[in-house]
Coordinates of C-alpha atoms and ligand atoms in Angstrom, one line a residue:
M18 CA -41.9 -26.7 -18.8
D19 CA -38.5 -28.1 -19.6
C20 CA -37.3 -28.3 -23.2
G21 CA -33.7 -29.6 -23.0
D22 CA -31.5 -26.7 -22.0
T23 CA -34.4 -24.2 -22.0
V24 CA -37.0 -23.9 -19.3
T25 CA -40.3 -21.9 -19.1
A26 CA -42.0 -21.2 -15.8
E27 CA -45.1 -19.2 -14.7
V28 CA -43.9 -16.6 -12.3
C29 CA -46.9 -14.4 -11.4
E30 CA -50.3 -13.0 -12.3
E31 CA -50.0 -9.9 -14.5
A32 CA -52.4 -8.0 -12.2
D33 CA -50.4 -9.0 -9.1
M34 CA -47.5 -6.7 -9.9
R35 CA -47.8 -2.9 -9.8
D36 CA -46.0 -0.6 -12.2
G37 CA -42.4 0.0 -11.1
E38 CA -42.3 -3.1 -8.9
L39 CA -39.2 -5.2 -8.6
R40 CA -39.7 -8.7 -7.4
E41 CA -37.7 -12.0 -7.2
A42 CA -39.2 -15.1 -8.7
T43 CA -38.1 -18.7 -9.1
V44 CA -37.4 -20.4 -12.4
A45 CA -36.2 -24.0 -12.3
G46 CA -34.8 -23.4 -8.8
H47 CA -33.0 -20.2 -9.8
T48 CA -33.9 -16.7 -8.6
V49 CA -34.6 -14.2 -11.3
L50 CA -35.5 -10.5 -11.0
L51 CA -39.0 -9.6 -12.4
V52 CA -39.6 -5.9 -13.3
R53 CA -42.8 -4.3 -14.3
N54 CA -42.4 -1.1 -16.3
G55 CA -45.8 0.2 -17.4
T56 CA -47.5 -2.7 -19.1
E57 CA -44.2 -4.4 -19.9
F58 CA -42.4 -7.1 -17.9
S59 CA -38.7 -7.9 -17.9
A60 CA -36.8 -10.7 -16.3
L61 CA -33.1 -10.5 -15.5
G62 CA -30.3 -11.9 -13.4
S63 CA -31.2 -11.1 -9.8
R64 CA -27.8 -10.2 -8.4
C65 CA -25.4 -7.4 -9.2
P66 CA -22.4 -8.8 -10.9
H67 CA -20.2 -6.5 -8.8
H68 CA -20.7 -7.7 -5.3
G69 CA -23.9 -9.8 -5.5
A70 CA -26.4 -7.2 -4.2
P71 CA -30.0 -8.2 -4.5
L72 CA -31.3 -6.0 -7.3
S73 CA -34.9 -6.4 -6.2
R74 CA -33.9 -3.8 -3.5
G75 CA -32.5 -1.4 -6.1
I76 CA -33.9 1.8 -7.6
L77 CA -35.9 1.7 -10.9
K78 CA -36.0 4.9 -13.0
G79 CA -37.6 4.3 -16.4
K80 CA -35.7 1.5 -18.0
R81 CA -32.7 1.9 -15.7
L82 CA -32.1 -0.1 -12.6
R83 CA -29.6 1.0 -10.0
C84 CA -27.9 -1.4 -7.6
P85 CA -28.7 -0.7 -4.0
W86 CA -25.1 -1.2 -2.7
H87 CA -22.6 0.5 -5.0
G88 CA -24.7 2.2 -7.6
A89 CA -24.1 0.1 -10.8
C90 CA -26.9 0.6 -13.3
F91 CA -28.5 -1.8 -15.8
N92 CA -30.9 -1.5 -18.7
I93 CA -34.0 -3.6 -17.8
K94 CA -34.8 -4.3 -21.4
T95 CA -31.4 -5.6 -22.3
G96 CA -29.5 -6.2 -19.0
D97 CA -26.7 -4.1 -20.4
I98 CA -24.5 -2.2 -18.0
E99 CA -25.1 1.6 -18.0
E100 CA -23.1 2.7 -15.0
Y101 CA -20.1 1.2 -13.1
P102 CA -18.6 -0.2 -10.8
A103 CA -19.9 -3.6 -12.1
L104 CA -18.1 -4.6 -15.3
D105 CA -20.6 -7.1 -16.6
C106 CA -24.2 -7.1 -17.8
L107 CA -27.1 -9.1 -16.4
P108 CA -28.5 -12.1 -18.2
C109 CA -31.9 -11.1 -19.7
F110 CA -34.7 -13.7 -20.1
K111 CA -37.8 -13.8 -22.4
V112 CA -41.1 -12.8 -20.8
T113 CA -44.5 -13.6 -22.2
V114 CA -47.9 -12.8 -20.8
V115 CA -50.7 -15.2 -21.7
D116 CA -54.2 -15.0 -20.3
G117 CA -53.1 -12.6 -17.5
K118 CA -50.2 -15.0 -16.4
V119 CA -46.6 -14.0 -16.7
F120 CA -44.1 -16.6 -18.0
V121 CA -40.3 -16.5 -18.1
T122 CA -38.3 -18.6 -20.6
A123 CA -34.6 -19.0 -20.0
K124 CA -31.7 -21.1 -21.0
M125 CA -30.4 -23.1 -18.0
K126 CA -26.9 -21.9 -18.5
D127 CA -28.0 -18.3 -18.3
L128 CA -30.0 -18.9 -15.1
E129 CA -27.0 -20.4 -13.5
S130 CA -25.0 -17.2 -13.9
S131 CA -25.9 -13.8 -12.6
R132 CA -23.6 -12.1 -15.1
R133 CA -23.3 -11.7 -18.9
V134 CA -20.1 -10.6 -20.5
K135 CA -20.8 -8.2 -23.3
D136 CA -20.1 -9.4 -26.8
T137 CA -16.9 -7.9 -28.3
S138 CA -15.1 -7.6 -31.6
K139 CA -11.8 -9.2 -32.1
R140 CA -8.5 -7.9 -33.4
C141 CA -8.2 -7.8 -37.2
L142 CA -4.6 -7.6 -38.5
L143 CA -5.7 -5.5 -41.5
N144 CA -6.6 -2.7 -39.1
Q145 CA -3.2 -1.1 -38.3
D146 CA -4.5 1.5 -35.7
T147 CA -2.9 1.1 -32.3
V148 CA -4.4 2.2 -29.1
L149 CA -1.8 2.3 -26.3
L150 CA -3.1 2.3 -22.7
L151 CA -0.6 3.2 -20.0
G152 CA -1.7 1.6 -16.7
G153 CA -3.4 -1.6 -15.8
G154 CA -6.1 -0.4 -13.5
V155 CA -9.8 -0.1 -13.9
A156 CA -9.7 3.0 -16.1
A157 CA -7.4 1.3 -18.7
L158 CA -9.3 -2.0 -18.4
V159 CA -12.7 -0.4 -19.1
C160 CA -11.3 1.7 -22.0
A161 CA -9.9 -1.5 -23.6
E162 CA -13.1 -3.5 -23.1
T163 CA -15.3 -0.6 -24.4
L164 CA -13.2 -0.3 -27.5
R165 CA -13.8 -3.9 -28.3
Q166 CA -17.5 -3.7 -27.3
E167 CA -17.9 -0.9 -29.7
G168 CA -16.4 -2.9 -32.6
F169 CA -12.8 -1.5 -32.7
T170 CA -10.6 -4.1 -34.4
G171 CA -7.2 -2.4 -34.3
R172 CA -4.4 -3.2 -31.9
I173 CA -4.9 -2.6 -28.1
I174 CA -1.9 -2.6 -25.8
M175 CA -2.3 -2.3 -22.1
A176 CA 1.1 -1.5 -20.6
T177 CA 1.4 -1.6 -16.8
K178 CA 4.2 -1.3 -14.3
E179 CA 2.8 -4.1 -12.2
K180 CA 3.1 -7.8 -12.8
H181 CA -0.7 -8.4 -12.6
S182 CA -3.8 -8.5 -14.7
P183 CA -6.2 -5.7 -13.7
Y184 CA -7.4 -6.4 -10.2
D185 CA -9.8 -4.9 -7.7
R186 CA -7.6 -2.5 -5.8
S187 CA -10.5 -1.5 -3.4
K188 CA -10.1 -5.0 -1.8
L189 CA -6.5 -4.4 -0.7
S190 CA -7.4 -2.7 2.5
K191 CA -10.6 -4.7 3.2
E192 CA -9.5 -8.3 2.7
M193 CA -5.8 -8.3 3.2
N194 CA -5.5 -12.1 3.2
L195 CA -6.3 -12.5 -0.5
K196 CA -3.8 -13.4 -3.2
A197 CA -3.5 -11.1 -6.3
E198 CA -5.1 -13.8 -8.5
D199 CA -8.1 -13.9 -6.1
I200 CA -9.0 -10.3 -6.9
Y201 CA -8.3 -10.3 -10.6
L202 CA -11.1 -8.4 -12.4
R203 CA -10.1 -10.1 -15.6
T204 CA -7.6 -12.9 -16.2
P205 CA -4.8 -12.7 -18.8
E206 CA -6.7 -15.3 -20.8
F207 CA -9.9 -13.2 -20.8
L208 CA -7.9 -10.2 -22.2
H209 CA -6.1 -12.4 -24.7
A210 CA -9.3 -13.8 -26.0
R211 CA -10.4 -10.3 -26.9
G212 CA -7.2 -9.4 -28.5
I213 CA -6.1 -7.0 -25.7
E214 CA -2.3 -7.3 -25.2
L215 CA -1.3 -7.1 -21.6
W216 CA 2.3 -5.9 -21.1
T217 CA 3.2 -6.4 -17.5
E218 CA 6.2 -4.9 -15.7
R219 CA 6.4 -2.3 -18.5
E220 CA 6.8 1.1 -16.9
A221 CA 6.4 4.1 -19.2
V222 CA 9.2 6.6 -18.5
S223 CA 8.6 9.2 -21.2
V224 CA 6.3 10.2 -24.0
D225 CA 7.2 11.9 -27.2
F226 CA 3.8 13.5 -28.2
Q227 CA 5.1 14.8 -31.5
R228 CA 6.3 11.4 -32.7
Q229 CA 3.4 9.6 -30.9
K230 CA 5.7 7.3 -29.1
V231 CA 6.1 6.0 -25.5
R232 CA 9.4 4.9 -24.1
F233 CA 9.5 2.2 -21.4
K234 CA 12.0 1.5 -18.6
N235 CA 13.2 -1.7 -20.2
G236 CA 14.5 0.5 -23.2
S237 CA 11.7 -0.5 -25.6
S238 CA 9.3 2.0 -27.2
Q239 CA 5.9 1.8 -28.8
K240 CA 4.1 4.1 -31.3
Y241 CA 0.4 4.8 -31.0
N242 CA -2.4 6.4 -32.9
H243 CA -4.4 7.0 -29.7
L244 CA -2.9 7.1 -26.2
L245 CA -4.7 6.7 -22.9
I246 CA -2.8 7.8 -19.8
A247 CA -4.4 5.9 -16.9
T248 CA -1.4 5.5 -14.5
G249 CA -3.5 6.2 -11.4
S250 CA -2.2 7.6 -8.2
H251 CA 0.3 6.5 -5.6
P252 CA 0.3 6.9 -1.8
N253 CA 2.2 9.9 -0.4
P254 CA 5.2 8.8 1.6
L255 CA 6.0 10.1 5.1
E256 CA 8.4 13.0 5.3
V257 CA 9.7 12.9 8.9
P258 CA 13.1 12.0 10.3
G259 CA 13.3 8.2 10.4
A260 CA 10.9 7.7 7.4
D261 CA 13.5 5.6 5.7
L262 CA 13.6 2.9 8.5
Q263 CA 12.4 -0.6 7.6
N264 CA 8.8 -1.7 8.2
I265 CA 7.3 1.6 7.2
C266 CA 4.7 0.8 4.6
L267 CA 2.5 2.3 1.9
L268 CA -0.5 0.4 0.5
Q269 CA -0.9 0.2 -3.3
T270 CA -0.4 -3.3 -4.5
P271 CA -1.4 -6.9 -3.4
E272 CA 2.2 -7.4 -2.4
D273 CA 2.0 -4.3 -0.1
S274 CA -1.2 -5.6 1.4
S275 CA 0.2 -9.1 2.2
K276 CA 3.4 -7.5 3.6
I277 CA 1.4 -5.3 6.0
L278 CA -0.7 -8.2 7.1
E279 CA 2.4 -10.3 7.8
L280 CA 4.3 -7.6 9.6
A281 CA 1.4 -6.4 11.7
T282 CA 0.0 -9.7 12.9
G283 CA 0.7 -9.9 16.6
K284 CA 2.7 -6.7 16.5
N285 CA 2.3 -3.0 17.3
L286 CA 0.9 -1.2 14.3
V287 CA 0.9 2.6 14.0
I288 CA -1.3 4.1 11.2
I289 CA -0.6 7.6 10.2
G290 CA -3.7 9.2 8.8
A291 CA -7.3 8.3 9.6
S292 CA -8.2 8.2 5.9
F293 CA -10.3 5.5 4.2
V294 CA -7.3 3.3 3.7
G295 CA -6.0 3.8 7.3
M296 CA -9.4 3.1 8.8
E297 CA -10.1 0.0 6.7
I298 CA -6.8 -1.5 7.6
A299 CA -7.3 -0.7 11.3
A300 CA -10.6 -2.5 11.1
F301 CA -9.3 -5.5 9.3
L302 CA -6.3 -5.9 11.6
S303 CA -8.1 -5.0 14.8
D304 CA -8.3 -8.7 15.8
K305 CA -4.9 -9.6 14.4
A306 CA -2.4 -6.9 15.5
A307 CA -1.3 -6.7 19.2
A308 CA -2.1 -3.0 19.3
I309 CA -3.2 -0.5 16.7
S310 CA -2.8 3.3 17.1
V311 CA -4.1 5.8 14.6
V312 CA -2.5 9.2 14.4
E313 CA -4.4 12.0 12.7
K314 CA -4.0 15.8 12.4
K315 CA -7.8 16.4 12.2
E316 CA -10.3 15.9 15.0
F317 CA -12.2 13.0 13.3
P318 CA -11.4 10.3 10.8
F319 CA -12.2 11.1 7.1
Q320 CA -13.3 14.5 8.3
N321 CA -12.9 16.3 5.0
V322 CA -15.1 14.0 3.0
L323 CA -17.7 12.6 5.4
G324 CA -17.5 15.2 8.2
S325 CA -17.2 14.9 11.9
Q326 CA -20.6 13.2 12.5
V327 CA -19.8 10.1 10.4
G328 CA -16.1 10.3 11.3
G329 CA -17.1 10.1 14.9
V330 CA -19.3 7.1 14.3
A331 CA -16.4 5.3 12.5
M332 CA -14.0 6.2 15.3
K333 CA -16.3 4.8 17.9
M334 CA -16.7 1.5 16.0
L335 CA -12.9 1.0 16.0
Q336 CA -12.4 2.2 19.5
N337 CA -14.8 -0.5 20.6
K338 CA -12.4 -2.9 19.0
G339 CA -9.5 -1.6 21.0
V340 CA -8.0 0.8 18.3
K341 CA -6.4 3.8 20.0
F342 CA -6.8 7.2 18.3
Y343 CA -4.4 10.2 18.7
M344 CA -6.3 13.0 17.1
K345 CA -5.4 16.7 16.3
T346 CA -1.7 15.7 16.5
K347 CA 1.0 15.0 14.0
L348 CA 3.8 12.5 13.7
S349 CA 7.1 14.3 14.3
E350 CA 9.7 11.5 14.1
L351 CA 10.2 7.7 13.7
K352 CA 12.8 6.1 15.8
G353 CA 14.4 2.7 15.3
K354 CA 16.9 0.0 16.2
D355 CA 19.0 -2.0 13.9
G356 CA 17.5 -0.2 10.9
K357 CA 13.9 -1.2 11.9
V358 CA 11.2 1.1 13.3
T359 CA 10.5 0.8 17.0
E360 CA 8.7 4.0 18.0
A361 CA 6.5 6.8 16.6
V362 CA 7.0 10.2 18.3
L363 CA 4.2 12.6 18.1
D364 CA 4.2 16.5 18.1
S365 CA 3.0 16.3 21.7
G366 CA 6.1 14.3 22.7
K367 CA 4.0 11.2 23.1
K368 CA 5.9 8.0 22.1
I369 CA 4.0 5.0 20.7
P370 CA 5.7 1.6 20.3
A371 CA 5.7 0.7 16.6
D372 CA 6.9 -2.5 14.9
V373 CA 5.1 -1.5 11.7
V374 CA 4.0 1.9 10.5
L375 CA 1.5 2.5 7.7
A376 CA 1.2 5.8 6.0
G377 CA -2.3 6.6 4.8
I378 CA -1.9 10.3 4.1
G379 CA -3.4 10.7 0.7
A380 CA -2.3 10.0 -2.8
S381 CA -0.8 11.9 -5.7
P382 CA -1.2 11.4 -9.5
S383 CA 1.3 9.1 -11.1
S384 CA 2.4 11.4 -13.8
A385 CA 6.0 12.2 -13.1
F386 CA 7.1 10.6 -16.4
L387 CA 5.3 13.4 -18.2
K388 CA 7.4 16.1 -16.7
G389 CA 8.9 18.5 -19.3
T390 CA 6.2 17.6 -21.9
S391 CA 3.5 19.9 -23.2
I392 CA 0.7 18.0 -21.6
A393 CA -1.4 20.3 -19.3
R394 CA -1.3 19.3 -15.7
D395 CA -2.4 21.1 -12.5
S396 CA -0.1 21.9 -9.5
S397 CA -0.6 18.4 -8.0
G398 CA 0.5 16.8 -11.3
A399 CA -3.1 15.7 -12.3
I400 CA -3.6 15.7 -16.1
L401 CA -6.3 18.2 -17.2
V402 CA -9.0 16.7 -19.3
D403 CA -12.3 17.9 -20.6
L404 CA -15.7 16.0 -20.5
L405 CA -14.6 13.9 -23.4
M406 CA -11.5 12.8 -21.4
Q407 CA -9.3 14.5 -23.9
T408 CA -6.1 16.2 -22.9
N409 CA -4.7 19.3 -24.6
I410 CA -2.8 17.1 -27.0
P411 CA -4.6 15.6 -30.0
N412 CA -5.3 11.8 -29.8
V413 CA -4.2 11.8 -26.2
F414 CA -6.8 10.9 -23.5
A415 CA -6.4 10.4 -19.8
A416 CA -8.7 8.7 -17.2
G417 CA -9.0 7.7 -13.6
D418 CA -7.1 8.8 -10.5
V419 CA -4.4 10.6 -12.6
V420 CA -6.8 13.2 -14.0
S421 CA -8.5 16.4 -13.0
F422 CA -11.8 16.7 -14.8
P423 CA -14.8 19.1 -14.9
V424 CA -17.1 17.9 -12.1
A425 CA -20.7 18.6 -12.8
L426 CA -21.6 18.7 -9.1
L427 CA -19.0 21.4 -8.7
N428 CA -20.5 23.5 -11.5
G429 CA -17.8 22.2 -13.9
K430 CA -14.8 23.0 -11.7
Q431 CA -11.8 20.8 -12.4
S432 CA -11.1 18.3 -9.6
S433 CA -9.6 14.9 -9.0
I434 CA -11.9 12.2 -7.6
H435 CA -10.3 8.9 -6.6
H436 CA -13.2 6.5 -6.8
Q437 CA -13.2 3.2 -8.7
Q438 CA -16.6 3.9 -10.4
V439 CA -15.4 7.3 -11.6
A440 CA -12.2 5.8 -13.1
E441 CA -14.3 3.2 -14.9
A442 CA -16.7 5.9 -16.3
H443 CA -13.6 7.9 -17.5
G444 CA -12.2 4.8 -19.3
H445 CA -15.5 4.2 -21.0
I446 CA -15.9 7.8 -22.2
A447 CA -12.3 7.9 -23.4
A448 CA -12.8 4.8 -25.5
L449 CA -16.0 6.2 -27.0
N450 CA -14.3 9.5 -27.9
M451 CA -11.2 7.7 -29.4
L452 CA -13.9 6.2 -31.7
K453 CA -15.2 9.8 -32.4
K454 CA -18.5 9.3 -30.7
Q455 CA -18.4 12.7 -29.1
K456 CA -19.8 11.4 -25.8
E457 CA -19.5 13.6 -22.7
L458 CA -19.0 12.2 -19.2
H459 CA -22.3 12.2 -17.3
T460 CA -22.0 10.5 -13.9
V461 CA -22.6 10.9 -10.2
P462 CA -19.5 9.9 -8.2
F463 CA -20.1 6.9 -6.0
F464 CA -17.9 5.1 -3.5
W465 CA -18.0 3.0 -0.4
T466 CA -15.8 2.1 2.5
T467 CA -16.1 -1.0 4.7
M468 CA -15.1 -1.5 8.3
L469 CA -16.0 -4.5 10.5
G470 CA -18.6 -5.8 8.1
K471 CA -20.3 -2.4 7.8
S472 CA -20.3 -0.4 4.6
I473 CA -20.7 3.4 4.3
R474 CA -21.9 4.3 0.9
Y475 CA -21.4 7.8 -0.6
A476 CA -22.7 9.5 -3.7
G477 CA -22.2 12.9 -5.1
C478 CA -19.5 15.5 -4.4
G479 CA -19.6 17.2 -1.1
E480 CA -16.5 19.4 -1.5
G481 CA -17.1 22.7 0.2
Y482 CA -20.4 21.6 1.9
T483 CA -21.4 23.9 4.7
D484 CA -24.2 22.0 6.4
T485 CA -25.6 18.5 7.0
V486 CA -29.0 17.0 7.5
V487 CA -29.0 13.7 9.4
K488 CA -31.8 11.2 9.2
G489 CA -32.0 8.0 11.4
S490 CA -29.6 7.4 14.2
L491 CA -25.8 7.9 14.1
E492 CA -25.5 6.1 17.5
Q493 CA -27.5 3.1 16.3
L494 CA -25.4 2.9 13.1
E495 CA -28.5 3.3 10.9
F496 CA -28.4 6.7 9.2
L497 CA -28.6 8.8 6.0
I498 CA -26.7 12.1 6.0
F499 CA -27.1 14.8 3.4
Y500 CA -24.3 17.2 2.6
I501 CA -25.6 20.7 1.7
R502 CA -23.9 23.4 -0.3
D503 CA -25.7 26.7 -1.2
G504 CA -29.0 25.3 0.2
Y505 CA -29.0 22.1 -1.9
V506 CA -27.9 18.5 -1.4
V507 CA -24.6 17.8 -3.2
A508 CA -23.9 14.5 -1.7
A509 CA -25.2 11.8 0.7
A510 CA -23.8 9.0 2.8
S511 CA -25.4 6.2 4.6
L512 CA -24.9 3.2 6.9
N513 CA -27.5 0.4 7.0
C514 CA -29.9 2.5 5.0
D515 CA -29.9 0.9 1.5
P516 CA -30.9 1.8 -1.1
M517 CA -31.0 5.5 -0.1
V518 CA -27.6 6.5 -1.4
S519 CA -28.4 4.9 -4.7
L520 CA -31.7 6.7 -4.8
I521 CA -29.9 10.1 -4.2
A522 CA -27.4 9.2 -6.9
E523 CA -30.2 8.6 -9.3
V524 CA -31.9 11.9 -8.3
L525 CA -28.7 13.9 -8.7
C526 CA -28.0 12.1 -12.0
S527 CA -31.4 13.2 -13.4
G528 CA -30.4 16.8 -12.7
K529 CA -33.1 17.3 -10.0
Q530 CA -32.0 19.5 -7.1
I531 CA -33.0 18.5 -3.6
S532 CA -33.3 21.5 -1.3
K533 CA -32.1 21.4 2.3
E534 CA -35.8 21.8 3.4
E535 CA -36.8 18.8 1.3
A536 CA -34.0 16.8 2.8
E537 CA -35.1 17.8 6.3
A538 CA -38.7 16.9 5.6
C539 CA -38.1 13.5 3.9
D540 CA -39.0 10.2 5.5
I541 CA -36.2 7.7 4.8
T542 CA -38.6 4.8 5.0
S543 CA -40.4 5.9 1.9
I544 CA -38.8 7.0 -1.4
P545 CA -39.3 10.7 -2.1
W546 CA -38.3 12.7 -5.2
L547 CA -38.1 9.9 -7.7
T548 CA -40.9 8.4 -9.7
H549 CA -39.7 5.5 -11.8
T550 CA -41.1 6.7 -15.0
Ligands
FAD78 C1 -6.2 0.5 -0.7 C2 -7.2 1.2 -1.6 C3 -8.6 1.0 -1.3 C4 -9.5 1.6 -2.1 N1 -10.9 1.4 -1.8 C5 -11.8 2.0 -2.6 C6 -13.2 1.7 -2.4 O1 -13.6 1.0 -1.5 N2 -14.1 2.3 -3.3 C7 -13.7 3.1 -4.3 O2 -14.5 3.6 -5.1 N3 -12.4 3.4 -4.5 C8 -11.4 2.8 -3.7 N4 -10.1 3.0 -4.0 C9 -9.7 3.9 -5.1 C10 -9.7 3.2 -6.4 O3 -9.0 2.0 -6.2 C11 -9.1 4.0 -7.5 O4 -9.9 5.2 -7.6 C12 -9.0 3.3 -8.8 O5 -8.2 2.1 -8.6 C13 -8.4 4.2 -9.8 O6 -8.2 3.5 -11.0 P1 -7.1 3.9 -12.1 O7 -7.3 2.9 -13.2 O8 -7.2 5.3 -12.4 O9 -5.7 3.7 -11.3 P2 -5.0 2.5 -10.6 O10 -6.0 1.5 -10.2 O11 -4.2 3.1 -9.6 O12 -4.2 1.8 -11.8 C14 -3.1 2.5 -12.3 C15 -2.1 1.5 -12.9 O13 -1.1 2.2 -13.6 C16 0.2 1.6 -13.3 N5 1.2 2.6 -13.5 C17 1.5 3.7 -12.8 N6 2.6 4.4 -13.4 C18 2.8 3.7 -14.5 C19 3.8 3.9 -15.6 N7 4.6 5.0 -15.6 N8 3.8 3.1 -16.6 C20 2.9 2.0 -16.7 N9 2.0 1.7 -15.7 C21 2.0 2.6 -14.6 C22 0.0 1.2 -11.8 O14 0.9 0.2 -11.5 C23 -1.4 0.7 -11.9 O15 -1.5 -0.7 -12.3 C24 -9.1 2.4 -3.2 C25 -7.7 2.6 -3.4 C26 -6.8 2.0 -2.6 C27 -5.3 2.2 -2.9

């Protein structure tokens, strides 16, 4: 039935759908997601606003639906976002059941979009409170948006060193041919409409916590009532002779990404470090560079996090594309001609021709501007926060890559986790606690890495794992691997096995422990351990 801009369609028989079922249905030519929870039905946007995953293949737990790809969660009654990395909510449609038939009523404009931006308050000039956010990454962005979503009407300033609106940094190593504007998470206009002031090219150089004032590189300063430090991390530079030659690159910004693509196309690229960044770049450039060599001190790529089995799979994938690996060896020197790099010399004496060198050897917290202040930091420079994202200084919060926080899956031990979803969760919690909501961080870390069109998903925190359980086939690139510490699953990774990692994330999130024996006994084609109610 079509009533102008509203349409009603019969989508199924009530008895046709079982409790906990997720199903796609068509309304006026658009796909919607139908969910049955007990006797209630919901209808929502069918695609995750993050990367468009089909939510009908997600995980339902009570009223919460988790995306099968990157773990974002939505409330099925409201469509509201409950877990990142997605920033937006799902459109939610009216469902009625008449004579055993299920009908969905929706506005055409809502059907046409698979995302709904949360309503927010606006700035009110009578409210003189100022929240100053240092950094323009996802942690600061989510903090700013949450403040407005929660009704804060004071001033919000987001001051970033870069010249861009917040963008999706995770794409820089996966799609290097994109312009900065193509990966903006929010445009300057979006922020402006919500009264969020974006100050670009405004690097903080010092903070006077006593006077509640930040000084910037351009000589200006700004007072605050609440401060969020979300300055992220920066890639570690190489420290070998010749590291100051031209064409030695780090990857942090869209400009770096474009420069690496330009320099490496048709040339000899040497990547130092088989980290996520190094491996993703090797994959993206494998059909563009003349030759790619990866130098790594460990035996396998991303060995510390994913282990030798998954590292071995990733290595093979890239070797099949002609990427050469030099493992268990170190770079000892870079040689050059006319100021430009020409050769990478390894510990073994091996010389590799190099027109471009990329360092992917880890990242450090961007907190040098806090040196000499009383803010508590660990030996790496990461700011210490509690579960409210509070630092040791009143009214000062910190979030994202720059912090060390108590990680539930490490029994509350302080640690830094550099994932997009974690940074967003931090920003959200910091905002709530600036507003005195006393809300603690409760999240299961989730990340992904993509090479040659294949995504490895990872949930949990496997630091210190001693054992693994592999399900499926590593060789056939279809597997789920459990990381075991003290007899229990603390993390899982998968390739071509959705939605298993989302399922494990949801189980870990509920506090249930999965023993090694349960992991060994499980059948990955069915869903163990989690009933949706
Ligand atoms: C190439 C790459 C690929 C990645 N891929 C993935 C992935 O696939 N999945 C995943 O989960 N995570 C990925 N990550 C990690 C993820 O991007 C980070 O965890 C996330 O961006 C952290 O967000 P943040 O807001 O804490 O910091 P950032 O995104 O680093 O933002 C910090 C901001 O602060 C600014 N800043 C720094 N110092 C100052 C200062 N003194 N004054 C003002 N501003 C300052 C910076 O310029 C920057 O804009 C990737 C990271 C990189 C670099």
